[in-house]
PDB file of C-alpha atoms in Angstrom:
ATOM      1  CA  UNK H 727     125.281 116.213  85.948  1.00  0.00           C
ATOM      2  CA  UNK H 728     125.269 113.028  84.000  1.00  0.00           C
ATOM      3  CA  UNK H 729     122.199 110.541  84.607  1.00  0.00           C
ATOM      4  CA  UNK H 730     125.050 108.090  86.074  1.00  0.00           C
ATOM      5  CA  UNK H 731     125.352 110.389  88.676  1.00  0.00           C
ATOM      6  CA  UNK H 732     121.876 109.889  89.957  1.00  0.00           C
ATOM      7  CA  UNK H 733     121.410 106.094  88.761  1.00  0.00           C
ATOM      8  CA  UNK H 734     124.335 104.483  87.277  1.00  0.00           C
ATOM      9  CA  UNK H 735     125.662 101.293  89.423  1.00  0.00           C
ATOM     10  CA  UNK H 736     128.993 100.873  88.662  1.00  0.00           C
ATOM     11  CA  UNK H 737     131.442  98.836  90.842  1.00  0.00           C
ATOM     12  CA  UNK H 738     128.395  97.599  92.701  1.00  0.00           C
ATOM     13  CA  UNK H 739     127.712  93.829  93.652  1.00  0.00           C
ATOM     14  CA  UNK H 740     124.146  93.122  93.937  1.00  0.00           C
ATOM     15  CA  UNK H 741     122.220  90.117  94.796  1.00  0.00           C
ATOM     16  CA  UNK H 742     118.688  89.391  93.363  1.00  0.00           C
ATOM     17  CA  UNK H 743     116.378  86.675  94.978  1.00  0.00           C
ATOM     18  CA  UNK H 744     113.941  85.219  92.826  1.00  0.00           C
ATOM     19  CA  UNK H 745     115.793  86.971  89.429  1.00  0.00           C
ATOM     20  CA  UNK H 746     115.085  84.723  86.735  1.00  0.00           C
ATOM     21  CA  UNK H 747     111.664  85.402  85.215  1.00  0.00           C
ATOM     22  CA  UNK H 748     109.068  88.222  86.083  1.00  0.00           C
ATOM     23  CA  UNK H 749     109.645  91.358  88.102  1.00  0.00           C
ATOM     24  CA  UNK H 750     113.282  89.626  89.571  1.00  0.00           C
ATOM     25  CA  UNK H 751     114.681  89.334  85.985  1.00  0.00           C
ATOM     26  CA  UNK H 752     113.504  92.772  84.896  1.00  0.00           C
ATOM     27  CA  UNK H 753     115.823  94.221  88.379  1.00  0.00           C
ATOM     28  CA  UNK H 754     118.508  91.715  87.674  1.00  0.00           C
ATOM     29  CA  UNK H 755     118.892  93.012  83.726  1.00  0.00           C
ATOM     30  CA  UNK H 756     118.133  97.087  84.676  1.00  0.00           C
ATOM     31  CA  UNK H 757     121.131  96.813  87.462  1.00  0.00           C
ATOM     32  CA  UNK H 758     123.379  94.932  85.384  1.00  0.00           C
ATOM     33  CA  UNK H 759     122.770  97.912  82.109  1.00  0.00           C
ATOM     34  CA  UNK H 760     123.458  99.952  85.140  1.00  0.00           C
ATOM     35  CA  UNK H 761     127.175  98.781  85.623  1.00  0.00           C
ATOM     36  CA  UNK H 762     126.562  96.562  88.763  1.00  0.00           C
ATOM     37  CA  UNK H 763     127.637  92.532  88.656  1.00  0.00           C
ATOM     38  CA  UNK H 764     124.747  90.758  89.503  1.00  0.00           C
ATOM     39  CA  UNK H 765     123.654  87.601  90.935  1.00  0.00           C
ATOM     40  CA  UNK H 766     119.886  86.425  90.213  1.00  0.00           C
ATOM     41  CA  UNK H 767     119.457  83.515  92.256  1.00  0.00           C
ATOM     42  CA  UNK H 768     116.323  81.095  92.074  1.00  0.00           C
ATOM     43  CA  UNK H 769     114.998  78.160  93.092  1.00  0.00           C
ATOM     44  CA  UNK H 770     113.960  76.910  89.610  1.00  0.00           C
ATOM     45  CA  UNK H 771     116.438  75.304  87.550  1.00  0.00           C
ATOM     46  CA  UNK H 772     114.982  75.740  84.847  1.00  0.00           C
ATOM     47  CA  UNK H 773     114.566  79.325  84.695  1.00  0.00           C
ATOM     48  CA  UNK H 774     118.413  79.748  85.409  1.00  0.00           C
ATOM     49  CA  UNK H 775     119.052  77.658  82.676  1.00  0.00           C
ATOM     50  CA  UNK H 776     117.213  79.646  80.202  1.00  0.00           C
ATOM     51  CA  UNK H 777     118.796  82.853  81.727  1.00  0.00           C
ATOM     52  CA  UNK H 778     122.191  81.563  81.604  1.00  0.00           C
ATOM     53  CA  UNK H 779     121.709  80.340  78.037  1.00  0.00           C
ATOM     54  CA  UNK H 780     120.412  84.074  76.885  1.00  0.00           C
ATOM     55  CA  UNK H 781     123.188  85.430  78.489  1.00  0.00           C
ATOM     56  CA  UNK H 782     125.831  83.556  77.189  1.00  0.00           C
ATOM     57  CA  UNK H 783     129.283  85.611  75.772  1.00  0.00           C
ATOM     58  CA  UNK H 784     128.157  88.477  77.260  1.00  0.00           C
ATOM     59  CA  UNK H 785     130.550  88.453  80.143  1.00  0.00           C
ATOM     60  CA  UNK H 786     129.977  88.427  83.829  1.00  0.00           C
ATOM     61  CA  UNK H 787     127.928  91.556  84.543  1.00  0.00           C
ATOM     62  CA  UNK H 788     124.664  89.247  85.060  1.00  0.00           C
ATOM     63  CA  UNK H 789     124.904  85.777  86.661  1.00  0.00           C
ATOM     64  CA  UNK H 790     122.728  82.577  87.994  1.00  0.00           C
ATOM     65  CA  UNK H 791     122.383  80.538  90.584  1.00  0.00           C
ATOM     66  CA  UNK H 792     119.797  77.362  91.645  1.00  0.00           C
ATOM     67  CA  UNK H 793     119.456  77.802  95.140  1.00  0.00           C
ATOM     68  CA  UNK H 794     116.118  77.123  96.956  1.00  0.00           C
ATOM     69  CA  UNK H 795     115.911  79.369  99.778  1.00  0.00           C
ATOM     70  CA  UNK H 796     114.179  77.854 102.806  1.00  0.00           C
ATOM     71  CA  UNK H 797     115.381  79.196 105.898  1.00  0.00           C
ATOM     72  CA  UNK H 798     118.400  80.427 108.168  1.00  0.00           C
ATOM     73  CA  UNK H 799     121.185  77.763 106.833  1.00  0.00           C
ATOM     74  CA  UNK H 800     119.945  78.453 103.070  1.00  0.00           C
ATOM     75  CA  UNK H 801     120.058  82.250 103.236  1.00  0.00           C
ATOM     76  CA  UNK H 802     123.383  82.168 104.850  1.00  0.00           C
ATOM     77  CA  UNK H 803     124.975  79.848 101.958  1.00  0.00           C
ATOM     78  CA  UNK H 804     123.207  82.424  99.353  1.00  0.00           C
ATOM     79  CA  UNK H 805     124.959  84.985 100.853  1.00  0.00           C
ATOM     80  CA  UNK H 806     128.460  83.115 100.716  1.00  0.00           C
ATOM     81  CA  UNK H 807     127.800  82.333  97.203  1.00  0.00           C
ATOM     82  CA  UNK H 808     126.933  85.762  96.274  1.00  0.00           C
ATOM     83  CA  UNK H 809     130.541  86.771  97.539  1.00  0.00           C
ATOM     84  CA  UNK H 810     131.836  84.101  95.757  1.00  0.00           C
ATOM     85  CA  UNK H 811     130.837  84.602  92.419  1.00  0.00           C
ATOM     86  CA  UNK H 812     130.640  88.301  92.237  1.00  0.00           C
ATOM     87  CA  UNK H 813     134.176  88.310  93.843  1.00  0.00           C
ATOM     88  CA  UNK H 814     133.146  90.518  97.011  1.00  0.00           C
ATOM     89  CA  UNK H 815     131.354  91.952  99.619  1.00  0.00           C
ATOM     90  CA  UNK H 816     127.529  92.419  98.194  1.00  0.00           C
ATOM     91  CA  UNK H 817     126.210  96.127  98.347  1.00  0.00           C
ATOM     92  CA  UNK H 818     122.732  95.640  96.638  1.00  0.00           C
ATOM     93  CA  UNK H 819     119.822  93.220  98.217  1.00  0.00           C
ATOM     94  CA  UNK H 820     116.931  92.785  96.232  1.00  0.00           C
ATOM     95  CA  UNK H 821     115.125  90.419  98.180  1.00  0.00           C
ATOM     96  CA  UNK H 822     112.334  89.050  95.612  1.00  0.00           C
ATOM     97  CA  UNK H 823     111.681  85.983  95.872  1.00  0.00           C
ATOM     98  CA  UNK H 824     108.726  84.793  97.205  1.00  0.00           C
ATOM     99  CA  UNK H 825     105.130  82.293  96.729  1.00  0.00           C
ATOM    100  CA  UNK H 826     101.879  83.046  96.649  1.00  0.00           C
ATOM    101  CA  UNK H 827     101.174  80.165  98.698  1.00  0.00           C
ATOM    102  CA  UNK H 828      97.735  78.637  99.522  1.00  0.00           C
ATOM    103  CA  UNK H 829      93.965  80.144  97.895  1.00  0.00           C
ATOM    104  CA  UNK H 830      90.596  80.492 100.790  1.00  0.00           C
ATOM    105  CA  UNK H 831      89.760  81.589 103.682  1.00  0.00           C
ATOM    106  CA  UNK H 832      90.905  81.576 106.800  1.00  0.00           C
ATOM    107  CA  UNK H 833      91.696  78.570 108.649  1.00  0.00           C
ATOM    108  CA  UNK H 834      91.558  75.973 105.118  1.00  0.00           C
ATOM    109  CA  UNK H 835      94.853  75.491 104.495  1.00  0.00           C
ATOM    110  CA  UNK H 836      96.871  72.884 105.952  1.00  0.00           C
ATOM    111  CA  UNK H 837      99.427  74.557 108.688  1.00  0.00           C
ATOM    112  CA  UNK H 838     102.511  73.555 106.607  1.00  0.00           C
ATOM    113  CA  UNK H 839     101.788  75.533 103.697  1.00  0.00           C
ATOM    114  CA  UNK H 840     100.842  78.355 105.791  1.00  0.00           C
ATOM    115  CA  UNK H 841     103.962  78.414 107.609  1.00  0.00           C
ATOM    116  CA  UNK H 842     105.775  77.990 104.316  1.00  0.00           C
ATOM    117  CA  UNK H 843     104.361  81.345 102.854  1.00  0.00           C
ATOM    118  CA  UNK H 844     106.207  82.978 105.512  1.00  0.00           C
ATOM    119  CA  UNK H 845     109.525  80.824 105.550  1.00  0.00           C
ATOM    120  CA  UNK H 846     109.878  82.125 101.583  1.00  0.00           C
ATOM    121  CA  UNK H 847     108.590  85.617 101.433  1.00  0.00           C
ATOM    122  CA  UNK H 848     109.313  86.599 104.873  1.00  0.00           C
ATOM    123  CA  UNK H 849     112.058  84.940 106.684  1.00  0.00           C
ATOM    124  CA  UNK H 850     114.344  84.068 104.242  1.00  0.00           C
ATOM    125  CA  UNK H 851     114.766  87.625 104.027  1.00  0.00           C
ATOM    126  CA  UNK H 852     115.146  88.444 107.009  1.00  0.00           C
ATOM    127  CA  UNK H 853     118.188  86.230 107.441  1.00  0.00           C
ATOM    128  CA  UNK H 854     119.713  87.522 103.965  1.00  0.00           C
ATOM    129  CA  UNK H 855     119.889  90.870 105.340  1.00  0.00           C
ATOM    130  CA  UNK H 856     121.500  89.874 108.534  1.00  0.00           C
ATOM    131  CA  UNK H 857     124.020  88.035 106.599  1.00  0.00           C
ATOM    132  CA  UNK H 858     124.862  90.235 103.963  1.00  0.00           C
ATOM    133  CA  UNK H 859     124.545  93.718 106.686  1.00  0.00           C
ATOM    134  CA  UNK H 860     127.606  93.580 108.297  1.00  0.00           C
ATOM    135  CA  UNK H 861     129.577  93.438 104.731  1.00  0.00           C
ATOM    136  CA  UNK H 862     127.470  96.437 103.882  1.00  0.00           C
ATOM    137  CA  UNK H 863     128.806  97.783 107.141  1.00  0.00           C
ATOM    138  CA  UNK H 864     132.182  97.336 106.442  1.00  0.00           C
ATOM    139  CA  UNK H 865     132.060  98.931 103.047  1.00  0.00           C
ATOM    140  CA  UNK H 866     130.723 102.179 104.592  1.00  0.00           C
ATOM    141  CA  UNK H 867     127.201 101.529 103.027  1.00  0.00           C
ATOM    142  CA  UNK H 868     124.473  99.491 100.976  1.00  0.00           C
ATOM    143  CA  UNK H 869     120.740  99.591  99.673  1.00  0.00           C
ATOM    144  CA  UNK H 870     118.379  96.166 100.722  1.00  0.00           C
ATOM    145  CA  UNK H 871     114.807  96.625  98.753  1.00  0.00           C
ATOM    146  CA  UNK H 872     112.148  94.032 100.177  1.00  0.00           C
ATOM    147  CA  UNK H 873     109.445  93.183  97.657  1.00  0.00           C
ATOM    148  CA  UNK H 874     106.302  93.993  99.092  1.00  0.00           C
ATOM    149  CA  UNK H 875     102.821  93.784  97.164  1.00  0.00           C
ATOM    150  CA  UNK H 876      99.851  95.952  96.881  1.00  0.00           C
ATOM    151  CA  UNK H 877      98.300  93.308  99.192  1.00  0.00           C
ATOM    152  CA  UNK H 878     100.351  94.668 102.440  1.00  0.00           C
ATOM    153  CA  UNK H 879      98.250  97.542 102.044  1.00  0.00           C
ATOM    154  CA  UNK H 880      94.680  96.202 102.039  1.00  0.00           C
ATOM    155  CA  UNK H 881      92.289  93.726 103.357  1.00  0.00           C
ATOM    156  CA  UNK H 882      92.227  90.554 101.632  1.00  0.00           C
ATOM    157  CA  UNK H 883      89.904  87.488 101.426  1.00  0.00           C
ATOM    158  CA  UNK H 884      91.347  84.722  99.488  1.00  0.00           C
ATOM    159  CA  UNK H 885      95.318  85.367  99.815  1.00  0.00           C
ATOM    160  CA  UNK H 886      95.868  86.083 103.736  1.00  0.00           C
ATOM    161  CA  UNK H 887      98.972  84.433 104.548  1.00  0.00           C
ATOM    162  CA  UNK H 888     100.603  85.988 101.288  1.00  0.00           C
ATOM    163  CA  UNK H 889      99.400  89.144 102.264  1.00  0.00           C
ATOM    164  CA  UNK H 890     100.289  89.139 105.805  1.00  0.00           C
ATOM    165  CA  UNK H 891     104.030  88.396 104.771  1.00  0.00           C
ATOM    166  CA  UNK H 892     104.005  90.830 102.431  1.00  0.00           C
ATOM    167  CA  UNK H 893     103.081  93.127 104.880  1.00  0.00           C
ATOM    168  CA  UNK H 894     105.835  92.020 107.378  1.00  0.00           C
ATOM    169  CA  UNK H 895     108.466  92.840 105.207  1.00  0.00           C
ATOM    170  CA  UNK H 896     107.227  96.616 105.031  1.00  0.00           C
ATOM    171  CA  UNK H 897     107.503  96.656 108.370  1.00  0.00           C
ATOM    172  CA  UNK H 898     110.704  94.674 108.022  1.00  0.00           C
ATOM    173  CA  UNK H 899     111.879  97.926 106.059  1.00  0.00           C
ATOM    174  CA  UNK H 900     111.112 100.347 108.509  1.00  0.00           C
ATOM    175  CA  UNK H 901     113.011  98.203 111.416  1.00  0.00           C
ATOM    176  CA  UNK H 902     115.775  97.784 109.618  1.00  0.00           C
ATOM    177  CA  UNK H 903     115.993 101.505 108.336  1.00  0.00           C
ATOM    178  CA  UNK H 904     116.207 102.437 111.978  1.00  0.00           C
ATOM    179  CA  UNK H 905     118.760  99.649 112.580  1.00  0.00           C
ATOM    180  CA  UNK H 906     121.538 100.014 109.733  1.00  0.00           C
ATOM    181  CA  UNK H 907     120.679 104.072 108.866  1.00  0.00           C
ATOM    182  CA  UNK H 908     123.681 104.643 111.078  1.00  0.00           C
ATOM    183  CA  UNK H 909     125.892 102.564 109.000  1.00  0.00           C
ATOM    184  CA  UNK H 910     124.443 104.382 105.739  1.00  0.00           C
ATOM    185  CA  UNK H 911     122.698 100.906 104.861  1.00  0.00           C
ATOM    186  CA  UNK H 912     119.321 102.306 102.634  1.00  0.00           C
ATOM    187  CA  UNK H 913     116.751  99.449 103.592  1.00  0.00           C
ATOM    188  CA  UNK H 914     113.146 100.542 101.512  1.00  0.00           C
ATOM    189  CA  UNK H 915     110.416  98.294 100.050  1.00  0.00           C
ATOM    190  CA  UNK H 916     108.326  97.975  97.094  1.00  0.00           C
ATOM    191  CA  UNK H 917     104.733  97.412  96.595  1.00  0.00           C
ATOM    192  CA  UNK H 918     103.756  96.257  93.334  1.00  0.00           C
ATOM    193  CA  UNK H 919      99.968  96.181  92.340  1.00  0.00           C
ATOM    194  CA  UNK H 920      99.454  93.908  89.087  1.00  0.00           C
ATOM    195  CA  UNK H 921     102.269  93.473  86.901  1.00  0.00           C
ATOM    196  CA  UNK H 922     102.381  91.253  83.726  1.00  0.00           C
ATOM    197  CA  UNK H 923     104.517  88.797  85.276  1.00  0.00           C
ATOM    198  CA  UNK H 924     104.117  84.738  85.241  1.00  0.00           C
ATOM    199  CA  UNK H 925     103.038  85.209  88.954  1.00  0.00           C
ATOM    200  CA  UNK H 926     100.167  86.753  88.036  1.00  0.00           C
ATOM    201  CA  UNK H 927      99.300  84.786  84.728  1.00  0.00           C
ATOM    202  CA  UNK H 928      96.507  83.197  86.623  1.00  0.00           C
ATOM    203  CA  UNK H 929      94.536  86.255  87.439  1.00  0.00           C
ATOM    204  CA  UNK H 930      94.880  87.891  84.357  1.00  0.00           C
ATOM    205  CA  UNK H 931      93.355  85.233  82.131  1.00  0.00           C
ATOM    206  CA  UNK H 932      90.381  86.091  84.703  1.00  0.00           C
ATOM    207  CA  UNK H 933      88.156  88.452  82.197  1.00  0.00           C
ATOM    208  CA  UNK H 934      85.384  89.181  84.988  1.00  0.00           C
ATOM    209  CA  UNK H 935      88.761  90.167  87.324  1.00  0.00           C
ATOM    210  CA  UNK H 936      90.213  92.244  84.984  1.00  0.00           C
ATOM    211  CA  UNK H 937      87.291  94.103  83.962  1.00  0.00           C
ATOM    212  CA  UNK H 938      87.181  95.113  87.612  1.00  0.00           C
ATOM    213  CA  UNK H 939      90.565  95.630  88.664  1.00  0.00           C
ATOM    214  CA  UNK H 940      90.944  97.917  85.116  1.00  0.00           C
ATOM    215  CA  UNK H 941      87.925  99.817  86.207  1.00  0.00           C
ATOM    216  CA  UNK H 942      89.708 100.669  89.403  1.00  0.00           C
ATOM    217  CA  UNK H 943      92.666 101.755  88.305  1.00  0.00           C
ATOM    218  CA  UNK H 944      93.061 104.945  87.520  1.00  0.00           C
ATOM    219  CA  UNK H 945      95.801 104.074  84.617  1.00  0.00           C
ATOM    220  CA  UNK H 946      93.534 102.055  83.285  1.00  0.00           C
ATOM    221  CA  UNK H 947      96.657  98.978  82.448  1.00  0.00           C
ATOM    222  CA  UNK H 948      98.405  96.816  84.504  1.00  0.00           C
ATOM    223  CA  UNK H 949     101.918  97.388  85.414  1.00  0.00           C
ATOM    224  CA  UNK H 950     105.147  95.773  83.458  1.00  0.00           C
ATOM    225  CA  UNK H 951     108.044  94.514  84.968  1.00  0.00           C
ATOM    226  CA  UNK H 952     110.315  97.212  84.173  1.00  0.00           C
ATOM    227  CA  UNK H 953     108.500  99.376  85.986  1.00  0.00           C
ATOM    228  CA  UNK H 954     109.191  97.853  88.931  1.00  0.00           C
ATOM    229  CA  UNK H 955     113.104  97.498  87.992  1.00  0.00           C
ATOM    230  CA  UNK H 956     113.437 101.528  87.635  1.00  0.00           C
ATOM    231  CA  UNK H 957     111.741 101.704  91.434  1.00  0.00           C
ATOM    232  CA  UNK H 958     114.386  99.583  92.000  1.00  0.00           C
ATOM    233  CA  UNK H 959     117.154 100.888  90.070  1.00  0.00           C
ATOM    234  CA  UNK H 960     116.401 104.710  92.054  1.00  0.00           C
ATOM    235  CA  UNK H 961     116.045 102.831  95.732  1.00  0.00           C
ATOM    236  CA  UNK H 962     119.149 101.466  95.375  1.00  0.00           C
ATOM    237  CA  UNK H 963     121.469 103.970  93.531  1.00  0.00           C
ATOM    238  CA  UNK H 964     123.079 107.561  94.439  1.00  0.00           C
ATOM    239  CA  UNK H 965     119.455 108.735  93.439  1.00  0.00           C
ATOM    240  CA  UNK H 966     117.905 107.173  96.400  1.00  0.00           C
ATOM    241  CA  UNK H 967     120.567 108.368  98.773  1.00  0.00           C
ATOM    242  CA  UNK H 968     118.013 109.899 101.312  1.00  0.00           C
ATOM    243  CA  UNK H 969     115.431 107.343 100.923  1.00  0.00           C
ATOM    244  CA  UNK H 970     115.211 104.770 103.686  1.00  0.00           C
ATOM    245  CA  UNK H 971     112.182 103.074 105.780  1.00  0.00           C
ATOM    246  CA  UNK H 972     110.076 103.722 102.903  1.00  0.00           C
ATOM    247  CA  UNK H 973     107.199 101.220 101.180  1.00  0.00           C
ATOM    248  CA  UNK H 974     106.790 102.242  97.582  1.00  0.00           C
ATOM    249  CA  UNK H 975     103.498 101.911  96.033  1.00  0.00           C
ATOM    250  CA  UNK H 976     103.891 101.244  92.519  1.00  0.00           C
ATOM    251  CA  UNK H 977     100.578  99.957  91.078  1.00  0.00           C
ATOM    252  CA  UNK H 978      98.795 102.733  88.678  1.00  0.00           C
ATOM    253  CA  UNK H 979      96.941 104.567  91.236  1.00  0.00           C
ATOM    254  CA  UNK H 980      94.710 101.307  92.043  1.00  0.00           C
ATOM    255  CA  UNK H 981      95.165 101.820  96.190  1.00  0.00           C
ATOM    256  CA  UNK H 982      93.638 105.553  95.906  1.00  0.00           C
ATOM    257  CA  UNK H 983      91.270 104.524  93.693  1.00  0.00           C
ATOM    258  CA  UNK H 984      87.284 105.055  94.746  1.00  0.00           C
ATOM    259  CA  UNK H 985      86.851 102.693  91.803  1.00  0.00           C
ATOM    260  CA  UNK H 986      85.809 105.586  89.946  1.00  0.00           C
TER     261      UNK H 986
END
């Protein structure tokens, strides 16, 4: 059979939260060379400037939009948008955006940037999905892939609130899965370890860090971005047809890692 049997998008409308730089771009670009019309929405202007500049007079398979998500009423005007430009009902979620939000332990950040960690990463899509599910529904089917992190899976010290969220949204996938598998909606999630991404610029200029985090990974590199985007690309194509509830660990063997 041909490989766009398996992987190829075409037809397909898909949405892409935070899909201007990093790991969001990388989906946003692999879907779109994948036939799909995509949207890569994010909440800085600047990046969707650049993107839209790069892409100009190459037609309409990959679009932006500025949007800051920050709740119910901005999720549910994404999701109009989305319909709006791509001319349709959306089939493909990729909900990516999200903040790493504040650094220490437990108890030393101020409660509003706490509680934003979770309006970004976690709720926001939450609403998405129940705004863009019962278009999926009507079309007889869609994919949603949450963007977990390597930090759902583990104990952290420094980056609890992030990692709690990131954690909800795995279980996020699973509810969902048992939710909208009826209506042959796919929902799965992702969880990158550390991939060469702005996000993560900060921790990779740490040498003592990376010494250690190399060391215990049995790859012995960090992840790229497009590594992530081909996870992607198979959870939400014909390839990933009987994949639902799932959280995808893609991070160079560093959870089942002894250090080693």
């Amino acid at each position: 059979m041909p490989l766009e049997t398996f992987f190829g998008l075409s037809g397909k409308r898909a949405l892409v939260t935070g899909g201007t730089s990093g790991i969001g771009l990388a989906i946003a670009q692999a879907f779109a060379s994948a036939g799909a019309r995509v949207l890569a929405a994010s909440d800085r202007e600047e990046d969707c400037a650049a993107t839209a500049a790069r892409l100009e007079g190459q037609g309409p398979a990959l679009q932006t939009l500025f949007l800051r998500l920050s709740g119910r009423d901005s999720a549910e005007r994404l999701a109009v948008a989305a319909h709006d430009k791509l001319g349709g009902m959306i089939d493909i979620l990729i909900s990516n955006a999200g903040i790493e939000g504040p650094v220490g332990l437990t108890g030393v950040a101020d409660e509003d940037a706490y509680l934003r960690v979770f309006d970004v990463n976690l709720h926001c899509a939450y609403w998405l999905a129940a705004a863009l599910a019962p278009g999926m529904r009507q079309a007889g089917g869609g994919a949603i892939v949450l963007m977990a992190s390597l930090s759902a899976m583990r104990g952290n010290r420094m980056i609890g609130p992030y990692a709690m969220s990131k954690a909800a949204l795995a279980q996020m996938a699973r509810n969902l899965a048992v939710e909208l598998g009826p209506d042959n909606i796919r929902v799965n999630a992702i969880a990158p370890g550390l991939i060469e991404t702005p996000f993560s610029h900060s921790l990779m200029s740490d040498k003592a860090f990376m010494a250690r985090r190399i060391a215990a990974t049995p790859l012995r590199r960090v992840g790229q971005p497009s590594e992530i985007a081909a996870t992607a690309l198979w959870l939400a194509s014909p390839g990933g047809a009987f994949t639902t509830g799932q959280t995808i660990v893609v991070d160079g063997g560093t959870l089942v890692s002894d250090g080693s």
